[in-house]
Coordinates of C-alpha atoms in Angstrom, one line a residue:
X11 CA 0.0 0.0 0.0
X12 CA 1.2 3.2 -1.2
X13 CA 0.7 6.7 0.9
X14 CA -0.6 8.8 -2.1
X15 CA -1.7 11.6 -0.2
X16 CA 1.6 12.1 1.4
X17 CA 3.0 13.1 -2.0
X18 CA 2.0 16.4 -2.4
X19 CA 3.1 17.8 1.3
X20 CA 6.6 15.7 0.6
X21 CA 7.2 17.2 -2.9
X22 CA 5.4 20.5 -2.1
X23 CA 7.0 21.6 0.7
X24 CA 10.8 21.2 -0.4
X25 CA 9.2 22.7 -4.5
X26 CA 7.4 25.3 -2.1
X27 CA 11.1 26.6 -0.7
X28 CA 12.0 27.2 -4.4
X29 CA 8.9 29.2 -5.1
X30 CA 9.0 31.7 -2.0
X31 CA 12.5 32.3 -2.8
X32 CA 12.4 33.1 -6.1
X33 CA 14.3 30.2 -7.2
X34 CA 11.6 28.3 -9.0
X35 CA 13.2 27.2 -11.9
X36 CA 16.3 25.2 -9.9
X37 CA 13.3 22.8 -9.5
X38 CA 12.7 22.4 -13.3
X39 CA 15.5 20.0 -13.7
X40 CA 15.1 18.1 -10.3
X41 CA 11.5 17.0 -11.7
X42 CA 12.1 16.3 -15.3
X43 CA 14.9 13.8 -14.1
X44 CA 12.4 12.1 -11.8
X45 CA 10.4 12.2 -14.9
X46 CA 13.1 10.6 -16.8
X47 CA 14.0 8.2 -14.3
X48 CA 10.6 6.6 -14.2
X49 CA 9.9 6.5 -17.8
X50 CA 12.0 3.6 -18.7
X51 CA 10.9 1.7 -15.4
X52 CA 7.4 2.1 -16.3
X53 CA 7.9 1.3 -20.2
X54 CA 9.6 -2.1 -19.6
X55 CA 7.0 -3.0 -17.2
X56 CA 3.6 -1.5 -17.9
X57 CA 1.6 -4.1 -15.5
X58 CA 3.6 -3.0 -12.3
X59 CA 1.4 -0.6 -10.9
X60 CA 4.2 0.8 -8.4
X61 CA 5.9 2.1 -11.4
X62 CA 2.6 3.5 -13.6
X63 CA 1.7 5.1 -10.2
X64 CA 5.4 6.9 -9.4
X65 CA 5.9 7.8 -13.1
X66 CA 2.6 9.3 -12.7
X67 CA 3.3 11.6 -9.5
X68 CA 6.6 12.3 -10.7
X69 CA 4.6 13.9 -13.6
X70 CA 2.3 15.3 -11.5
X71 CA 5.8 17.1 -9.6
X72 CA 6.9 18.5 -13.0
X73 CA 3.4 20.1 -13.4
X74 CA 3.3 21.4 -10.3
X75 CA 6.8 22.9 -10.7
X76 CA 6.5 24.0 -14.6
X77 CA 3.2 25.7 -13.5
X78 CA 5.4 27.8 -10.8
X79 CA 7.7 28.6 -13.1
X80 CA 5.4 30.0 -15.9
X81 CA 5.7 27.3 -18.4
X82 CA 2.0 26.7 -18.3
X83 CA 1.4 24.5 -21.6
X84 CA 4.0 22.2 -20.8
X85 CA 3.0 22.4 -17.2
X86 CA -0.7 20.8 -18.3
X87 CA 0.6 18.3 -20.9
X88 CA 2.3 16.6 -18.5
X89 CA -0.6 16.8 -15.5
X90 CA -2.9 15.5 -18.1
X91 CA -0.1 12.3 -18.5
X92 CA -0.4 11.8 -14.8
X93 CA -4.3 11.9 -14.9
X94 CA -4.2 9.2 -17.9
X95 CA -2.1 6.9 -16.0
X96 CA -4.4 7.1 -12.7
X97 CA -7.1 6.7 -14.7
X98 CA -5.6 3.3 -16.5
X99 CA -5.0 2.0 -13.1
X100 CA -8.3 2.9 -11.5
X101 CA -9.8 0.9 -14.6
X102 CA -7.5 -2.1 -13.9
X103 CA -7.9 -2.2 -10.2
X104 CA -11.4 -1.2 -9.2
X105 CA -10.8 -2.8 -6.1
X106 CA -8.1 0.0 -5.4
X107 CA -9.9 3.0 -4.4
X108 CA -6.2 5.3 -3.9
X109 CA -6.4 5.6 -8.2
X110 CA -9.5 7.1 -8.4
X111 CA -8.8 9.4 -5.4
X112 CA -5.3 10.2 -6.8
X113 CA -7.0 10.5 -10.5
X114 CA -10.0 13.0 -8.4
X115 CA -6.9 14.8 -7.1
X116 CA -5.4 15.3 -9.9
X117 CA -8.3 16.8 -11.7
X118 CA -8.8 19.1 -8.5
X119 CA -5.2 20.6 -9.2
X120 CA -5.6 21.0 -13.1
X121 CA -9.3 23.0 -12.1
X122 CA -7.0 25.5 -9.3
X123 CA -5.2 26.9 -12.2
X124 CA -8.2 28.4 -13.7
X125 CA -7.9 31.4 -11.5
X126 CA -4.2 32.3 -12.7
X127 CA -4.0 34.4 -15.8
X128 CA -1.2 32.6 -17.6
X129 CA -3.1 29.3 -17.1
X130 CA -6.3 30.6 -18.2
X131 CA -5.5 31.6 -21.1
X132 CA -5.6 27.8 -22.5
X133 CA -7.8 26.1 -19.7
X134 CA -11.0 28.1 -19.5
X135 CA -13.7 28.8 -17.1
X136 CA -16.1 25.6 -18.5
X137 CA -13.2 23.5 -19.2
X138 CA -12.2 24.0 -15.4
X139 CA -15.5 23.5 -13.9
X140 CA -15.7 20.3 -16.0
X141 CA -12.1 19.2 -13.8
X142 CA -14.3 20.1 -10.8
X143 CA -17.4 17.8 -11.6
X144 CA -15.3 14.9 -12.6
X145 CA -13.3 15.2 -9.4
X146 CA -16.7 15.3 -7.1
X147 CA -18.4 12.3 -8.9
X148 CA -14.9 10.5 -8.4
X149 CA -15.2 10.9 -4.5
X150 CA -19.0 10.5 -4.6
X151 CA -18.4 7.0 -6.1
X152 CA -15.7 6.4 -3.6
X153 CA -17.9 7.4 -0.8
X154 CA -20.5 4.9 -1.7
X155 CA -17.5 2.1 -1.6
X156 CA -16.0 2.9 1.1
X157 CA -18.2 4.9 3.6
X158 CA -16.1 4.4 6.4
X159 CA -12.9 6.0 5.2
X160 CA -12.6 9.8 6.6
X161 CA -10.2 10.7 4.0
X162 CA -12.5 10.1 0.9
X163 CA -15.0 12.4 2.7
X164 CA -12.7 15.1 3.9
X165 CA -12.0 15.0 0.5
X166 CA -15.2 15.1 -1.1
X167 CA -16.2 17.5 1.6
X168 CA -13.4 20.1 0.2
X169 CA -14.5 19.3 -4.2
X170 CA -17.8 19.9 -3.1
X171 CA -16.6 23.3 -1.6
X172 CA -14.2 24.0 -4.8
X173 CA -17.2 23.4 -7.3
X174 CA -19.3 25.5 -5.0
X175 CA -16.8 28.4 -5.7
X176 CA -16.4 27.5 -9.0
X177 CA -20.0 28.0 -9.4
X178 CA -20.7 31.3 -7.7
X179 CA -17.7 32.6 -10.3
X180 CA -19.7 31.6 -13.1
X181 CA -22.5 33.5 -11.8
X182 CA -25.2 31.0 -9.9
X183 CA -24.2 32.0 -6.5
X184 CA -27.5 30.2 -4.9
X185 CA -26.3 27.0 -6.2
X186 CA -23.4 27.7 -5.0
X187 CA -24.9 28.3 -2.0
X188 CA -25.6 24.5 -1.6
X189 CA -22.9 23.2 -2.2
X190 CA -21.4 25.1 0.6
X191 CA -24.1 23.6 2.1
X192 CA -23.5 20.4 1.3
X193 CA -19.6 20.6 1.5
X194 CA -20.8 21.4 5.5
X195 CA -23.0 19.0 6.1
X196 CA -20.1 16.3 4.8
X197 CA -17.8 17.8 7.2
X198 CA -20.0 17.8 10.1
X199 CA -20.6 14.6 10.2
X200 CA -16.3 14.0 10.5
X201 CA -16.5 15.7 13.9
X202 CA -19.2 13.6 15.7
X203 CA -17.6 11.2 18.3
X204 CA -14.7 10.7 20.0
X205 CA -12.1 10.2 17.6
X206 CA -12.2 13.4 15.9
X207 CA -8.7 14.5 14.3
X208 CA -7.0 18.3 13.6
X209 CA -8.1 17.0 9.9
X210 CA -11.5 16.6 10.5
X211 CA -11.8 20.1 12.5
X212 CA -9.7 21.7 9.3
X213 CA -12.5 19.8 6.9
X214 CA -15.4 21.8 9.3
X215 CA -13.7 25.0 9.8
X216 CA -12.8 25.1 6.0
X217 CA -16.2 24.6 5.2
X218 CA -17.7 27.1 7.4
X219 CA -15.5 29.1 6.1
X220 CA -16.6 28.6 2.3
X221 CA -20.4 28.9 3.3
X222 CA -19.4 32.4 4.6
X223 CA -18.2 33.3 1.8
X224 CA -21.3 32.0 -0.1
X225 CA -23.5 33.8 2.7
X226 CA -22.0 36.8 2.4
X227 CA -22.2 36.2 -1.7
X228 CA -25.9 36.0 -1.6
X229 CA -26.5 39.1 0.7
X230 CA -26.9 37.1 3.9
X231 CA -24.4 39.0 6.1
X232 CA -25.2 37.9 9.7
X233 CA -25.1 34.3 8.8
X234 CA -21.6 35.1 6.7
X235 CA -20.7 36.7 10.1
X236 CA -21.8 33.4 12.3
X237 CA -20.0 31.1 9.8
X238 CA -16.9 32.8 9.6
X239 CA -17.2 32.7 13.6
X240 CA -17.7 28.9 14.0
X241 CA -14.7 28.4 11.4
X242 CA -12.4 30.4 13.6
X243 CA -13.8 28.6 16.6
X244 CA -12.7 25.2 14.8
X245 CA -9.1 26.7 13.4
X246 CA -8.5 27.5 17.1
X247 CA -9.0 24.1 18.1
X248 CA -6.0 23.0 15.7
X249 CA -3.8 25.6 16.7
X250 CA -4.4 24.7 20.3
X251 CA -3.5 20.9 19.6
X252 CA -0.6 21.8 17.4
X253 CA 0.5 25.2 17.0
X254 CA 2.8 24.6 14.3
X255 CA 0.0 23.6 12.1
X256 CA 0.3 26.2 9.5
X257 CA -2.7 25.2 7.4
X258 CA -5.0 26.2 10.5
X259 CA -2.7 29.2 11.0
X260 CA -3.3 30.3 7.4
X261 CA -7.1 29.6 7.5
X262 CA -7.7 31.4 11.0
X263 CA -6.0 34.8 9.7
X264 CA -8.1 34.2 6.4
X265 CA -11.3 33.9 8.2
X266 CA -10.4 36.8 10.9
X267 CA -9.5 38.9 7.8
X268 CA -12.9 38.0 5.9
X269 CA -14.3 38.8 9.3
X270 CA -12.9 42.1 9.4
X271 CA -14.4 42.9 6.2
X272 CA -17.8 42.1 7.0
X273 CA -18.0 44.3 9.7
X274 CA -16.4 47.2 8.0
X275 CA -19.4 45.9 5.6
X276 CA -21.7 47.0 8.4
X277 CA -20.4 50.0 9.4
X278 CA -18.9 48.1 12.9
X279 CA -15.5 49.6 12.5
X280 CA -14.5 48.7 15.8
X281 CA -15.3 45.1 15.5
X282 CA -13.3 45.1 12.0
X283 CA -9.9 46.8 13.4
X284 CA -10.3 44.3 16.5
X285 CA -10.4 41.3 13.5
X286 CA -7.7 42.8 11.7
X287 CA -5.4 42.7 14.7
X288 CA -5.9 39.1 15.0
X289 CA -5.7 38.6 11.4
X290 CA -1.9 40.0 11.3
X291 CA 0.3 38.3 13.3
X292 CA 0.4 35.3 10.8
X293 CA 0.3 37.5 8.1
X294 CA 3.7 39.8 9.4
X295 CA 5.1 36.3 10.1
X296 CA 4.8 35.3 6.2
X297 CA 5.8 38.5 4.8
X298 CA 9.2 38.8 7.7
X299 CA 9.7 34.7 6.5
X300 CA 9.1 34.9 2.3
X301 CA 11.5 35.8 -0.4
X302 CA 11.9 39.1 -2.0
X303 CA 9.4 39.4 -4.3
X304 CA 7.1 37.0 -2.9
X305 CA 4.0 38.6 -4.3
X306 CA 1.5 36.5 -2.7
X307 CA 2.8 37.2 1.3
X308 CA 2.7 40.9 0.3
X309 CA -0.2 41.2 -1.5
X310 CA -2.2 39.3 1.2
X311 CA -0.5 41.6 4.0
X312 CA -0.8 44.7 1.9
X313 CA -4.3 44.2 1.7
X314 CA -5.0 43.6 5.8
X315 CA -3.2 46.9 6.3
X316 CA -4.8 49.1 4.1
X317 CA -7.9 47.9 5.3
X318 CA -6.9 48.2 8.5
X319 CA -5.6 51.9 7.9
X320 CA -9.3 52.9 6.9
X321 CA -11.3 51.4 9.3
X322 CA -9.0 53.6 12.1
X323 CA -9.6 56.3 9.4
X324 CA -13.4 55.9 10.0
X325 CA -13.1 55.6 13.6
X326 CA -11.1 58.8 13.9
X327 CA -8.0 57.1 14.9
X328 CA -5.6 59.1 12.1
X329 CA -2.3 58.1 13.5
X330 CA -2.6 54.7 13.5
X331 CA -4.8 54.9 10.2
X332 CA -1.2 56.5 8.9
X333 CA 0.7 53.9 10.6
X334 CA -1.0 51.4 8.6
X335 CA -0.8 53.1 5.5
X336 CA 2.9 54.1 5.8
X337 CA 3.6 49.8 6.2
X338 CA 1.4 49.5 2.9
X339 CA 4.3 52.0 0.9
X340 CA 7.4 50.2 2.6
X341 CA 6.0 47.1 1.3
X342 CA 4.8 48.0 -2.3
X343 CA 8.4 49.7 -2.1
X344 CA 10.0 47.1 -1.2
X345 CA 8.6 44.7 -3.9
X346 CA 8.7 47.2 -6.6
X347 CA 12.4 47.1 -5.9
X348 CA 12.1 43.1 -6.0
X349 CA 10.2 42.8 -9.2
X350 CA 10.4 45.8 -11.2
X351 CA 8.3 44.5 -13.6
X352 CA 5.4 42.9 -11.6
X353 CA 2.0 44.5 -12.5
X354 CA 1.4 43.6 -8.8
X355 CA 4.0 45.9 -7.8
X356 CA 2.3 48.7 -9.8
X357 CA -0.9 48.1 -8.7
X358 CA 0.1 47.9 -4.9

């Protein structure tokens, strides 16, 4: 038995290094040698499924890495190869559920692109959402198999929520509202018992945080409000079992920064500098931690703090509200100097 699901955070985290250092393409030629290591292997013995399955995640590694690096047509050629090999497998082995949850994976990723300009230019909106179904019916199939397997339903539990954004883009933001819905309901039933794990509580809390976001898409903002609240409640948990878990970390700054927003939404300027404030540690930690030129950690922190600098605005706190604002010019200065040529830069 093969840990599939352990690939990613393995490969991702030492590709992830290269990426907030600006180094990405030193990773290009790590990848397309584990890509030409397992070629031969899996050529010479096309029935071994150990080798169809590594040639396929090394694949899946050079797509990841190509797509970092802005080589975005190669980058889906070779996630495409991965998916054909899962998909050859999962026909082979029905019996092995890991190839149609690697194959649902897989189509998860190529769908996550769709946002990014450079990708979207070749995969579209349609072609995207169409990634998004195929991965849900895979895990809803898998589900019926094997109803007893948390993984399958944390996992379903998080396509539902990515189709349910993928919807609300397109412009149906009440269906989108339930699958938010649903994507909860899936998670809720993870946390009932005894054994409930920091996975399970990151399945709830990421789904409460998704039907916020739907709420608050629909024009129900107390309930946005109450979701975002129960989300935070759930990140909290996970940070107070393992502080050093930085997808809680990441998703309870999100959700106090969402927070933040909605209350600025309603006028409670208080409320949204007291969110902020929570919202920024993480966020200062990133930005002090990332490369030069790490658009994403500025961005993200640039964001909190001019927000931050006009809801003190409002509340007639003008030094601080210039605090604020001075930190958002040090750091658009500061990646201007990084990437001269960013449009981000520009914009920021």
């Amino acid at each position: 038995h093969r840990d599939l699901h352990s690939f990613p955070t393995r490969r991702s985290s030492d590709l992830r290094e290269f990426w907030l250092h600006n180094r990405t393409n030193l990773a290009v030629e790590p990848a397309r040698k584990a890509v030409a290591l397992m070629t031969p292997l899996a050529a010479a013995d096309p029935r071994n499924a150990g080798f169809q399955m590594d040639l396929s995640q090394a694949r899946r590694g050079l797509g990841w890495v190509l797509v970092m690096a802005g080589q975005n047509a190669e980058a889906l050629d070779y996630y495409q190869k991965a998916l054909a090999v899962q998909e050859t497998e999962a026909g082979r082995y029905p019996e092995n559920a890991e190839f149609a949850a690697m194959a649902a994976q897989i189509h998860g990723e190529i769908a996550g692109y769709d946002r990014a300009s450079s990708w979207g230019s070749f995969l579209g909106p349609q072609a995207a959402l169409s990634h998004r179904r195929a991965a849900e019916s895979l895990y809803r199939r898998i589900i019926q198999e094997y109803p007893d397997r948390k993984e399958y339903a944390r996992a379903l539990s998080a396509s539902v929520r990515s189709l349910a954004a993928a919807v609300g883009a397109a412009g149906d933001r009440n269906a989108a509202l339930e699958y938010y819905r649903e994507a909860l309901q899936l998670a809720e039933k993870l946390c009932v018992g005894a054994a409930v794990s920091e996975e399970d509580w990151m399945a709830r809390a990421n789904a409460h945080r998704g039907l916020a976001s739907g709420s608050h898409a629909t024009g129900r903002g107390p309930e946005a409000i109450a979701e975002d609240l129960l989300g935070i409640a759930d990140y909290e948990k996970v940070v107070a079992r393992n502080p050093k878990n930085k997808p809680a970390q990441e998703g309870l700054s999100a959700s106090w920064s969402a927070l933040s927003a909605l209350y600025a939404g309603r006028r409670d300027y208080r409320q949204a500098v007291d969110a902020s404030l929570k919202a920024l540690p993480y966020l200062e930690t990133e930005y002090a931690a990332a490369g030069p030129g790490d658009e994403r950690a500025e961005g993200t922190l640039w964001d909190l703090l001019h927000q931050l600098a006009v809801n003190y605005t409002s509340l007639g706190e003008y030094d601080r509200g210039i605090e604020a604002g001075r930190r958002t010019v040090e750091i658009s200065t500061k990646l201007a100097a990084a990437r001269p040529a960013s449009t981000t830069a520009a914009w920021l």
